[in-house]
CSV table of C-alpha atoms in Angstrom, one decimal:
chain,number,residue,atom,x,y,z
A,217,MET,CA,160.4,93.3,166.6
A,218,ARG,CA,159.1,92.1,163.3
A,219,HIS,CA,158.2,88.6,164.6
A,220,THR,CA,156.0,87.9,161.7
A,221,PHE,CA,158.8,88.7,159.3
A,222,GLU,CA,161.3,86.6,161.3
A,223,ASP,CA,159.0,83.7,161.3
A,224,SER,CA,158.5,84.0,157.6
A,225,LEU,CA,162.2,84.1,156.9
A,226,ASP,CA,162.6,80.9,159.1
A,227,SER,CA,159.8,79.2,157.2
A,228,LEU,CA,161.5,80.1,153.9
A,229,GLN,CA,164.7,78.6,155.1
A,230,GLN,CA,162.9,75.4,156.1
A,231,ASP,CA,161.2,75.2,152.7
A,232,ILE,CA,164.5,75.5,151.0
A,233,LEU,CA,166.0,72.8,153.1
A,234,ARG,CA,163.1,70.5,152.4
A,235,MET,CA,163.6,71.0,148.7
A,236,GLY,CA,167.3,70.3,149.1
A,237,SER,CA,166.6,67.1,150.9
A,238,LEU,CA,164.3,66.0,148.2
A,239,VAL,CA,167.0,66.7,145.6
A,240,GLU,CA,169.7,64.8,147.4
A,241,ASN,CA,167.4,61.9,147.7
A,242,MET,CA,166.5,62.0,144.0
A,243,LEU,CA,170.2,62.0,143.0
A,244,SER,CA,170.9,59.1,145.3
A,245,LYS,CA,168.0,57.1,144.0
A,246,ALA,CA,168.6,57.9,140.4
A,247,VAL,CA,172.1,56.6,140.4
A,248,GLU,CA,171.1,53.6,142.5
A,249,SER,CA,168.5,52.8,140.0
A,250,LEU,CA,171.1,52.9,137.2
A,251,LYS,CA,173.6,50.8,139.1
A,252,LYS,CA,171.0,48.1,139.9
A,253,GLN,CA,169.0,48.7,136.7
A,254,ASP,CA,165.9,49.1,138.9
A,255,THR,CA,163.2,50.6,136.8
A,256,GLY,CA,160.8,50.8,139.7
A,257,LEU,CA,163.2,53.0,141.6
A,258,ALA,CA,163.7,55.1,138.5
A,259,LYS,CA,160.0,55.8,138.2
A,260,GLU,CA,160.0,56.9,141.8
A,261,VAL,CA,162.5,59.6,140.9
A,262,LEU,CA,160.2,60.8,138.1
A,263,ILE,CA,157.4,61.3,140.5
A,264,MET,CA,159.7,63.1,143.0
A,265,GLU,CA,160.6,65.5,140.2
A,266,GLU,CA,157.0,66.7,140.1
A,267,ASN,CA,157.3,67.5,143.8
A,268,THR,CA,160.4,69.6,143.4
A,269,ASP,CA,158.7,71.5,140.5
A,270,SER,CA,155.8,72.5,142.6
A,271,LEU,CA,158.0,73.3,145.6
A,272,GLU,CA,160.0,75.7,143.5
A,273,LYS,CA,156.9,77.6,142.4
A,274,GLU,CA,155.6,77.7,146.0
A,275,ILE,CA,158.9,79.0,147.4
A,276,GLU,CA,159.2,81.6,144.6
A,277,GLN,CA,155.7,82.9,145.5
A,278,LYS,CA,156.7,83.1,149.1
A,279,CYS,CA,159.8,85.1,148.3
A,280,LEU,CA,157.8,87.5,146.1
A,281,ARG,CA,155.2,88.0,148.8
A,282,LEU,CA,157.9,88.8,151.4
A,283,ILE,CA,159.4,91.4,149.1
A,284,ALA,CA,156.0,93.0,148.4
A,285,THR,CA,154.8,93.0,152.0
A,286,GLN,CA,157.9,93.5,154.1
A,287,GLN,CA,160.2,95.7,152.1
A,288,PRO,CA,163.3,93.8,153.1
A,289,LEU,CA,166.6,95.5,153.1
A,290,ALA,CA,170.3,94.7,153.7
A,291,LYS,CA,170.8,91.1,154.8
A,292,ASP,CA,167.1,90.3,154.8
A,293,LEU,CA,167.0,91.3,151.2
A,294,ARG,CA,170.1,89.3,150.3
A,295,LYS,CA,168.7,86.3,152.1
A,296,ILE,CA,165.5,86.4,149.9
A,297,ALA,CA,167.5,87.1,146.8
A,298,ALA,CA,169.7,84.1,147.6
A,299,GLY,CA,166.6,82.1,148.1
A,300,PHE,CA,165.3,82.8,144.6
A,301,LYS,CA,168.6,81.7,143.1
A,302,ILE,CA,169.1,78.6,145.3
A,303,ILE,CA,165.7,77.2,144.4
A,304,THR,CA,166.5,77.6,140.7
A,305,ASP,CA,169.8,75.7,141.2
A,306,LEU,CA,167.9,73.0,143.1
A,307,GLU,CA,165.3,72.7,140.5
A,308,ARG,CA,168.0,72.2,137.8
A,309,MET,CA,169.6,69.5,139.9
A,310,ALA,CA,166.2,67.8,140.2
A,311,ASP,CA,165.9,67.9,136.4
A,312,TYR,CA,169.3,66.3,136.0
A,313,SER,CA,168.4,63.6,138.5
A,314,GLU,CA,165.3,62.9,136.5
A,315,ASP,CA,167.4,62.6,133.3
A,316,ILE,CA,169.6,60.0,135.0
A,317,ALA,CA,166.5,58.0,136.0
A,318,LYS,CA,165.3,58.2,132.4
A,319,VAL,CA,168.6,56.7,131.3
A,320,THR,CA,167.9,53.8,133.6
A,321,LEU,CA,164.6,53.3,131.8
A,322,ARG,CA,166.2,53.6,128.4
A,323,LEU,CA,168.8,50.9,129.3
A,324,ALA,CA,166.3,48.6,130.8
A,325,GLY,CA,166.8,45.0,129.4
A,326,GLN,CA,170.4,45.5,128.2
A,327,PRO,CA,173.2,44.3,130.3
A,328,LEU,CA,175.5,47.1,131.4
A,329,ILE,CA,178.8,47.2,129.4
A,330,LYS,CA,180.6,47.4,132.7
A,331,PRO,CA,179.7,47.5,136.4
A,332,LEU,CA,179.3,51.1,137.5
A,333,ILE,CA,182.0,52.3,139.9
A,334,ASP,CA,183.1,55.8,139.0
A,335,ILE,CA,179.6,57.1,138.3
A,336,PRO,CA,178.4,56.1,141.8
A,337,ARG,CA,181.6,57.5,143.3
A,338,MET,CA,181.0,60.8,141.4
A,339,SER,CA,177.4,60.9,142.6
A,340,GLU,CA,178.3,60.4,146.2
A,341,LEU,CA,180.6,63.3,146.1
A,342,ALA,CA,178.0,65.4,144.3
A,343,GLN,CA,175.5,64.5,147.0
A,344,LYS,CA,177.9,65.5,149.7
A,345,MET,CA,178.4,68.8,147.9
A,346,VAL,CA,174.6,69.4,147.8
A,347,LYS,CA,174.4,68.6,151.5
A,348,ASP,CA,177.3,70.8,152.4
A,349,ALA,CA,175.9,73.7,150.3
A,350,LEU,CA,172.6,73.5,152.2
A,351,ASP,CA,174.4,73.2,155.6
A,352,ALA,CA,176.4,76.3,154.6
A,353,TYR,CA,173.3,78.1,153.8
A,354,VAL,CA,171.5,77.3,157.0
A,355,ARG,CA,174.6,78.0,159.2
A,356,GLU,CA,175.7,80.9,157.1
A,357,ASP,CA,179.0,79.2,157.0
A,358,VAL,CA,181.3,80.9,154.5
A,359,GLU,CA,184.2,78.6,155.2
A,360,LEU,CA,182.1,75.5,154.5
A,361,ALA,CA,180.9,77.1,151.2
A,362,TYR,CA,184.6,77.6,150.1
A,363,ARG,CA,185.6,74.0,151.1
A,364,MET,CA,182.6,72.5,149.4
A,365,CYS,CA,183.5,74.3,146.2
A,366,LYS,CA,186.9,72.5,146.1
A,367,ASP,CA,185.1,69.2,145.8
A,368,ASP,CA,184.0,70.4,142.4
A,369,ASP,CA,187.5,69.9,141.1
A,370,VAL,CA,187.5,66.2,142.2
A,371,VAL,CA,184.1,65.7,140.5
A,372,ASP,CA,185.4,67.2,137.3
A,373,HIS,CA,188.4,64.9,137.5
A,374,ILE,CA,186.3,61.8,137.9
A,375,TYR,CA,184.2,62.9,135.0
A,376,ALA,CA,187.3,63.2,132.8
A,377,GLN,CA,188.3,59.7,133.8
A,378,ILE,CA,184.8,58.3,133.0
A,379,PHE,CA,185.0,60.1,129.6
A,380,ARG,CA,188.3,58.5,128.8
A,381,GLU,CA,187.3,55.1,129.9
A,382,LEU,CA,184.0,55.1,128.0
A,383,LEU,CA,185.8,56.4,124.9
A,384,THR,CA,188.1,53.3,124.9
A,385,TYR,CA,185.1,51.1,125.2
A,386,MET,CA,183.5,52.8,122.2
A,387,MET,CA,186.6,52.6,120.1
A,388,GLU,CA,187.1,48.9,120.8
A,389,ASP,CA,183.5,48.0,120.1
A,390,PRO,CA,181.1,50.2,118.2
A,391,LYS,CA,178.1,48.1,119.5
A,392,THR,CA,178.7,49.8,122.9
A,393,ILE,CA,178.4,53.3,121.6
A,394,SER,CA,174.7,53.7,122.3
A,395,GLN,CA,175.0,52.7,126.0
A,396,ALA,CA,178.3,54.3,126.5
A,397,THR,CA,177.0,57.7,125.3
A,398,SER,CA,174.1,57.4,127.7
A,399,LEU,CA,176.5,56.7,130.5
A,400,LEU,CA,178.6,59.6,129.4
A,401,PHE,CA,175.5,61.8,129.6
A,402,VAL,CA,174.9,60.6,133.2
A,403,GLY,CA,178.4,61.6,134.0
A,404,ARG,CA,177.7,65.0,132.5
A,405,TYR,CA,174.5,65.4,134.5
A,406,ILE,CA,176.3,64.7,137.7
A,407,GLU,CA,179.0,67.1,136.8
A,408,ARG,CA,176.3,69.8,136.2
A,409,ILE,CA,174.7,69.0,139.5
A,410,ALA,CA,178.0,69.6,141.2
A,411,ASP,CA,178.4,72.9,139.4
A,412,HIS,CA,175.0,73.9,140.7
A,413,ALA,CA,176.0,73.0,144.2
A,414,THR,CA,179.0,75.4,143.9
A,415,ASN,CA,176.5,78.1,142.6
A,416,ILE,CA,174.6,77.6,145.9
A,417,GLY,CA,178.0,78.1,147.7
A,418,GLU,CA,178.4,81.4,145.8
A,419,ARG,CA,174.9,82.5,146.9
A,420,VAL,CA,175.8,81.7,150.6
A,421,ILE,CA,178.9,83.8,150.3
A,422,TYR,CA,176.9,86.7,148.8
A,423,LEU,CA,174.2,86.3,151.5
A,424,VAL,CA,176.8,86.6,154.3
A,425,THR,CA,179.3,89.0,153.0
A,426,GLY,CA,177.4,90.9,150.3
A,427,GLU,CA,180.2,90.1,147.8
A,428,LYS,CA,179.8,88.1,144.6
A,429,LYS,CA,182.5,85.5,144.0
A,430,GLU,CA,183.0,83.1,141.1
A,431,LEU,CA,183.8,79.7,142.6
A,432,ASN,CA,183.6,77.2,139.7
A,433,ASP,CA,185.9,77.6,136.8
B,106,MET,CA,188.2,120.9,148.6
B,107,LYS,CA,187.6,118.4,145.9
B,108,GLY,CA,185.6,119.6,142.8
B,109,THR,CA,182.7,117.3,143.4
B,110,ASP,CA,182.0,118.4,147.0
B,111,LYS,CA,179.5,121.2,147.4
B,112,VAL,CA,179.4,121.0,151.2
B,113,LEU,CA,182.1,119.9,153.5
B,114,VAL,CA,181.4,119.5,157.2
B,115,SER,CA,184.4,119.2,159.5
B,116,ARG,CA,184.5,118.3,163.2
B,117,LEU,CA,181.0,119.7,163.9
B,118,ASN,CA,179.8,119.7,167.5
B,119,LEU,CA,176.6,121.3,168.6
B,120,TYR,CA,175.2,122.0,172.0
B,121,TYR,CA,171.8,123.0,173.2
B,122,GLY,CA,172.9,124.7,176.4
B,123,ASN,CA,174.8,122.0,178.3
B,124,THR,CA,173.4,119.1,176.2
B,125,GLN,CA,175.5,118.0,173.3
B,126,ALA,CA,173.4,117.2,170.3
B,127,LEU,CA,175.9,116.6,167.5
B,128,PHE,CA,179.2,114.8,168.1
B,129,ASP,CA,182.2,115.3,165.8
B,130,VAL,CA,180.2,115.2,162.5
B,131,ARG,CA,182.2,114.9,159.3
B,132,LEU,CA,180.4,114.8,156.0
B,133,SER,CA,180.9,115.8,152.5
B,134,LEU,CA,177.9,116.3,150.2
B,135,LYS,CA,178.4,116.0,146.5
B,136,ARG,CA,177.4,118.6,144.1
B,137,ASN,CA,174.1,117.9,142.2
B,138,SER,CA,173.3,114.9,144.3
B,139,ILE,CA,170.6,114.0,146.7
B,140,THR,CA,171.7,113.0,150.2
B,141,ALA,CA,169.2,111.4,152.5
B,142,LEU,CA,169.6,111.7,156.3
B,143,ILE,CA,168.0,108.9,158.1
B,144,GLY,CA,167.8,107.8,161.8
B,145,PRO,CA,165.5,107.4,164.7
B,146,SER,CA,163.6,110.3,166.3
B,147,GLY,CA,165.9,112.6,168.2
B,148,CYS,CA,169.1,111.4,166.5
B,149,GLY,CA,170.1,114.9,165.4
B,150,LYS,CA,169.4,114.8,161.7
B,151,SER,CA,167.0,117.8,161.6
B,152,THR,CA,169.5,119.7,163.9
B,153,PHE,CA,172.2,118.9,161.4
B,154,LEU,CA,170.1,120.1,158.5
B,155,ARG,CA,169.6,123.4,160.2
B,156,VAL,CA,173.4,123.8,160.7
B,157,LEU,CA,173.7,124.1,156.9
B,158,ASN,CA,171.8,127.3,156.7
B,159,ARG,CA,172.5,128.5,160.3
B,160,MET,CA,168.8,128.2,161.3
B,161,ASN,CA,170.0,127.0,164.7
B,162,ASP,CA,171.4,130.5,165.3
B,163,LEU,CA,167.8,131.5,165.9
B,164,ILE,CA,167.4,129.1,168.8
B,165,GLU,CA,168.6,130.5,172.1
B,166,GLY,CA,171.4,128.7,173.9
B,167,VAL,CA,172.7,126.9,170.8
B,168,ARG,CA,176.5,126.7,170.4
B,169,THR,CA,178.0,125.4,167.1
B,170,GLU,CA,181.6,124.4,166.9
B,171,GLY,CA,183.5,123.2,163.8
B,172,GLU,CA,183.5,124.2,160.2
B,173,VAL,CA,181.0,124.0,157.4
B,174,PHE,CA,182.4,124.8,154.0
B,175,ILE,CA,180.1,125.6,151.1
B,176,ASP,CA,182.2,125.9,148.0
B,177,ASP,CA,185.4,126.4,150.0
B,178,LYS,CA,183.9,129.1,152.2
B,179,ASN,CA,183.3,128.4,155.9
B,180,ILE,CA,179.8,129.7,156.6
B,181,TYR,CA,180.5,129.8,160.4
B,182,GLN,CA,183.3,132.3,160.0
B,183,PRO,CA,182.7,135.6,161.6
B,184,GLY,CA,181.3,138.2,159.2
B,185,VAL,CA,179.3,135.8,157.1
B,186,ASP,CA,176.0,137.3,155.9
B,187,VAL,CA,173.4,134.9,157.0
B,188,VAL,CA,170.6,136.5,155.0
B,189,THR,CA,172.5,135.8,151.8
B,190,LEU,CA,173.3,132.3,153.1
B,191,ARG,CA,169.7,131.5,153.7
B,192,LYS,CA,168.9,132.7,150.2
B,193,ASN,CA,171.5,130.4,148.8
B,194,VAL,CA,170.6,127.5,151.0
B,195,GLY,CA,166.8,127.2,151.1
B,196,MET,CA,164.7,125.1,153.3
B,197,VAL,CA,161.3,123.3,152.9
B,198,PHE,CA,159.5,122.0,155.9
B,199,GLN,CA,157.2,119.1,156.8
B,200,ARG,CA,154.1,121.1,156.9
B,201,PRO,CA,153.7,123.4,153.8
B,202,ASN,CA,153.7,127.0,154.9
B,203,PRO,CA,152.4,129.2,152.1
B,204,PHE,CA,152.1,132.9,153.0
B,205,PRO,CA,148.4,134.0,153.3
B,206,MET,CA,148.7,135.8,150.0
B,207,SER,CA,148.1,135.0,146.4
B,208,VAL,CA,150.1,132.3,144.6
B,209,TYR,CA,151.9,135.1,142.7
B,210,GLU,CA,152.7,137.1,145.7
B,211,ASN,CA,154.1,134.0,147.5
B,212,ILE,CA,156.7,133.6,144.8
B,213,ALA,CA,157.4,137.3,144.1
B,214,TYR,CA,157.9,138.0,147.8
B,215,GLY,CA,161.5,136.8,148.0
B,216,PRO,CA,162.8,138.4,144.8
B,217,ARG,CA,161.1,141.7,145.8
B,218,ILE,CA,162.9,141.7,149.2
B,219,HIS,CA,166.1,141.2,147.3
B,220,GLY,CA,165.5,144.3,145.3
B,221,ILE,CA,163.6,143.2,142.1
B,222,LYS,CA,160.7,145.6,141.4
B,223,ALA,CA,160.1,145.5,137.7
B,224,LYS,CA,156.8,143.7,137.0
B,225,GLY,CA,158.0,142.1,133.8
B,226,ARG,CA,160.9,140.6,135.6
B,227,LEU,CA,158.8,139.4,138.5
B,228,ASP,CA,156.3,137.8,136.1
B,229,GLU,CA,159.1,136.0,134.5
B,230,ILE,CA,160.5,134.8,137.8
B,231,VAL,CA,157.1,133.6,139.0
B,232,GLU,CA,156.4,131.6,135.8
B,233,LYS,CA,159.9,130.1,135.7
B,234,SER,CA,159.8,129.1,139.4
B,235,LEU,CA,156.3,127.6,139.1
B,236,LYS,CA,157.4,125.7,136.0
B,237,ARG,CA,160.5,124.4,137.7
B,238,ALA,CA,158.4,123.2,140.6
B,239,ALA,CA,156.0,121.4,138.3
B,240,LEU,CA,153.1,123.5,139.4
B,241,TRP,CA,152.6,126.0,136.6
B,242,GLU,CA,150.1,123.9,134.6
B,243,GLU,CA,147.9,123.7,137.7
B,244,VAL,CA,147.9,127.3,138.9
B,245,ASN,CA,148.6,129.5,135.9
B,246,ASP,CA,144.9,130.5,135.6
B,247,ARG,CA,144.6,131.3,139.3
B,248,LEU,CA,147.9,133.1,140.1
B,249,HIS,CA,146.1,135.9,142.0
B,250,HIS,CA,144.0,133.6,144.1
B,251,SER,CA,145.0,132.7,147.6
B,252,ALA,CA,147.7,130.1,148.0
B,253,LEU,CA,145.7,128.7,150.9
B,254,GLY,CA,143.2,127.3,148.5
B,255,LEU,CA,145.7,124.9,147.0
B,256,SER,CA,145.8,121.2,148.1
B,257,GLY,CA,148.5,120.0,150.4
B,258,GLY,CA,150.7,118.6,147.6
B,259,GLN,CA,150.3,121.8,145.6
B,260,GLN,CA,151.1,124.0,148.6
B,261,GLN,CA,154.3,122.0,149.2
B,262,ARG,CA,155.3,122.5,145.5
B,263,LEU,CA,154.5,126.2,146.0
B,264,CYS,CA,157.0,126.3,148.9
B,265,ILE,CA,159.6,124.7,146.6
B,266,ALA,CA,158.8,127.2,143.9
B,267,ARG,CA,159.1,130.0,146.4
B,268,LEU,CA,162.6,128.8,147.3
B,269,LEU,CA,163.6,128.4,143.7
B,270,ALA,CA,162.6,132.0,142.9
B,271,VAL,CA,165.6,133.3,144.8
B,272,GLU,CA,168.0,131.0,143.0
B,273,PRO,CA,169.5,128.9,145.7
B,274,GLU,CA,172.3,126.4,145.1
B,275,ILE,CA,171.4,124.1,147.9
B,276,LEU,CA,167.9,122.8,148.9
B,277,LEU,CA,167.3,121.5,152.4
B,278,MET,CA,164.2,119.4,152.9
B,279,ASP,CA,162.9,118.3,156.3
B,280,GLU,CA,160.5,115.5,155.8
B,281,PRO,CA,158.9,117.3,152.9
B,282,THR,CA,156.3,114.6,152.1
B,283,SER,CA,155.3,113.3,155.6
B,284,ALA,CA,152.1,115.3,155.6
B,285,LEU,CA,151.1,114.4,152.1
B,286,ASP,CA,149.2,111.6,150.5
B,287,PRO,CA,151.0,108.9,148.5
B,288,ILE,CA,150.4,110.4,145.1
B,289,SER,CA,151.5,113.9,146.1
B,290,THR,CA,154.5,112.3,147.7
B,291,LEU,CA,155.5,110.5,144.5
B,292,ARG,CA,155.1,113.8,142.5
B,293,ILE,CA,157.4,115.6,144.8
B,294,GLU,CA,159.9,112.8,144.7
B,295,GLU,CA,159.9,113.0,140.9
B,296,LEU,CA,160.3,116.8,141.2
B,297,VAL,CA,163.3,116.4,143.6
B,298,GLN,CA,165.0,114.0,141.2
B,299,GLU,CA,164.6,116.5,138.4
B,300,LEU,CA,165.9,119.3,140.5
B,301,LYS,CA,169.1,117.6,141.4
B,302,LYS,CA,170.4,118.4,137.9
B,303,ASP,CA,170.6,122.0,139.0
B,304,TYR,CA,170.8,121.9,142.8
B,305,THR,CA,172.4,120.0,145.6
B,306,ILE,CA,169.7,118.5,147.8
B,307,ILE,CA,169.7,117.2,151.3
B,308,ILE,CA,166.6,115.5,152.6
B,309,VAL,CA,165.7,114.3,156.1
B,310,THR,CA,163.2,111.5,155.9
B,311,HIS,CA,161.6,108.9,158.2
B,312,ASN,CA,160.6,106.9,155.2
B,313,MET,CA,163.3,104.4,154.4
B,314,GLN,CA,161.7,103.5,151.1
B,315,GLN,CA,161.8,107.1,150.1
B,316,ALA,CA,165.4,107.5,150.9
B,317,ALA,CA,166.2,104.3,149.0
B,318,ARG,CA,164.1,105.5,146.0
B,319,ILE,CA,165.4,109.0,145.5
B,320,SER,CA,168.8,109.5,147.1
B,321,ASP,CA,172.3,109.0,145.8
B,322,PHE,CA,173.9,109.0,149.2
B,323,THR,CA,172.5,108.1,152.6
B,324,ALA,CA,173.8,109.2,156.0
B,325,PHE,CA,172.6,107.3,159.1
B,326,PHE,CA,172.5,109.3,162.3
B,327,LEU,CA,172.3,107.8,165.7
B,328,ASN,CA,172.5,109.7,169.0
B,329,GLY,CA,174.0,112.8,167.3
B,330,GLU,CA,176.7,110.8,165.4
B,331,VAL,CA,177.0,109.9,161.8
B,332,ILE,CA,177.3,106.1,161.9
B,333,GLU,CA,177.7,105.6,158.2
B,334,CYS,CA,177.4,107.6,155.0
B,335,ASP,CA,177.7,105.9,151.7
B,336,ALA,CA,176.1,105.4,148.3
B,337,THR,CA,172.5,104.6,148.9
B,338,GLU,CA,172.7,101.3,147.1
B,339,GLN,CA,175.4,100.2,149.4
B,340,VAL,CA,173.7,101.3,152.6
B,341,PHE,CA,170.5,99.5,151.8
B,342,THR,CA,171.9,96.3,150.4
B,343,ASN,CA,175.1,95.8,152.5
B,344,PRO,CA,175.7,98.4,155.2
B,345,ARG,CA,179.0,98.3,156.9
B,346,ASP,CA,177.9,99.0,160.4
B,347,ARG,CA,175.7,96.6,162.4
B,348,ARG,CA,173.7,99.5,163.9
B,349,THR,CA,172.8,100.7,160.4
B,350,GLU,CA,171.7,97.2,159.5
B,351,ASP,CA,169.6,96.9,162.6
B,352,TYR,CA,167.9,100.2,162.0
B,353,ILE,CA,167.1,99.8,158.4
B,354,THR,CA,165.8,96.2,158.8
B,355,GLY,CA,163.6,97.4,161.6
B,356,ARG,CA,165.3,95.4,164.3
B,357,PHE,CA,165.2,98.5,166.5
B,358,GLY,CA,162.9,101.5,166.2
């Protein structure tokens, strides 16, 4: 029964996964572009951001239409409610990735004050979190959502390290302050992306259990 | 019995001849609340509704076992006056059934039977009941015209006014808006929500959205059993039982 509705829910899920994939890709490319100081790659990310923007609007419309036409209840309702929130988190992640790409463009022409090691490390972990969050959503896997949220602590830890290290650079040589603060922002953007991934984890838990849990502190 | 319970149903079993229709039903209905009874056709919700004012007694071959307490008194105890019970626990049906009399006479009928004869008093009751049922404005200039000339929605509100005239405490409604257009439906829903301030209301409905809109509690019946009864918000966003979830999401009819 309700085949049309079931198909629509599946289609919604596919759309969200597609948006998630795009976002993972954006983060990966953005940090890559920074590490290699590749402005071409950075510009690609800016274009990708336009895609995620329109995807978010499209998916939001689909959710509204489902609510208006199908009167979803119980889990169906929670699934659509989760969908609304997840696309917002994904769109924020896309914005942050774009911000990272903009830093690449801003630093173009200057040599990096140090080779980037921790930032890529942090980014890989954040990307894994995004992927896990979306896997948890598709598989309705509450355990995975909880495990993924623990990675957030590691991300925060790396960020603190980056902060301390860049601080010492800035104290030693004021000429590095401009670039160092940009790199600090990048760290912050990745840290925020990881937070949004844990938000998605919280939505998955709500979707499956109907309970609201706070998972990032 | 707790202070907030108006009705307490305990270990209720009901049989139509040899066929059991209600199985071990336990429910408590809170004072001044609206409880919706939902479930597929034939699940026992209307039968259960009729238990509350002993209307099933009028059906041959029905056997009711268990206890139904209204304000601490078991209405199935021997010696209970069912006429008084049915005054106290009034019922509205799916198809409005105004008497073939004037609007005024429809409302005055009940109070008259219960001994009120003074015209002034009856006038008062008629006006008060029609106002309570949000119908006064529409009919006060045609009180002595036939009730059959009213629209469906108005007739249903007339039936409600008729009930209210004998001052019940509990209102039972069996799909009160199924035969009405959407606007009349919404007006009656608004009325019901107003009425809960003064009455305890139980409503059987096939319309899930209606149950979700107006009720405080929802009980899901299936095959003569109560599967789940909880705050409406809970039942419709996160039901505890799989069967409730399947029913309300339309995964089975």
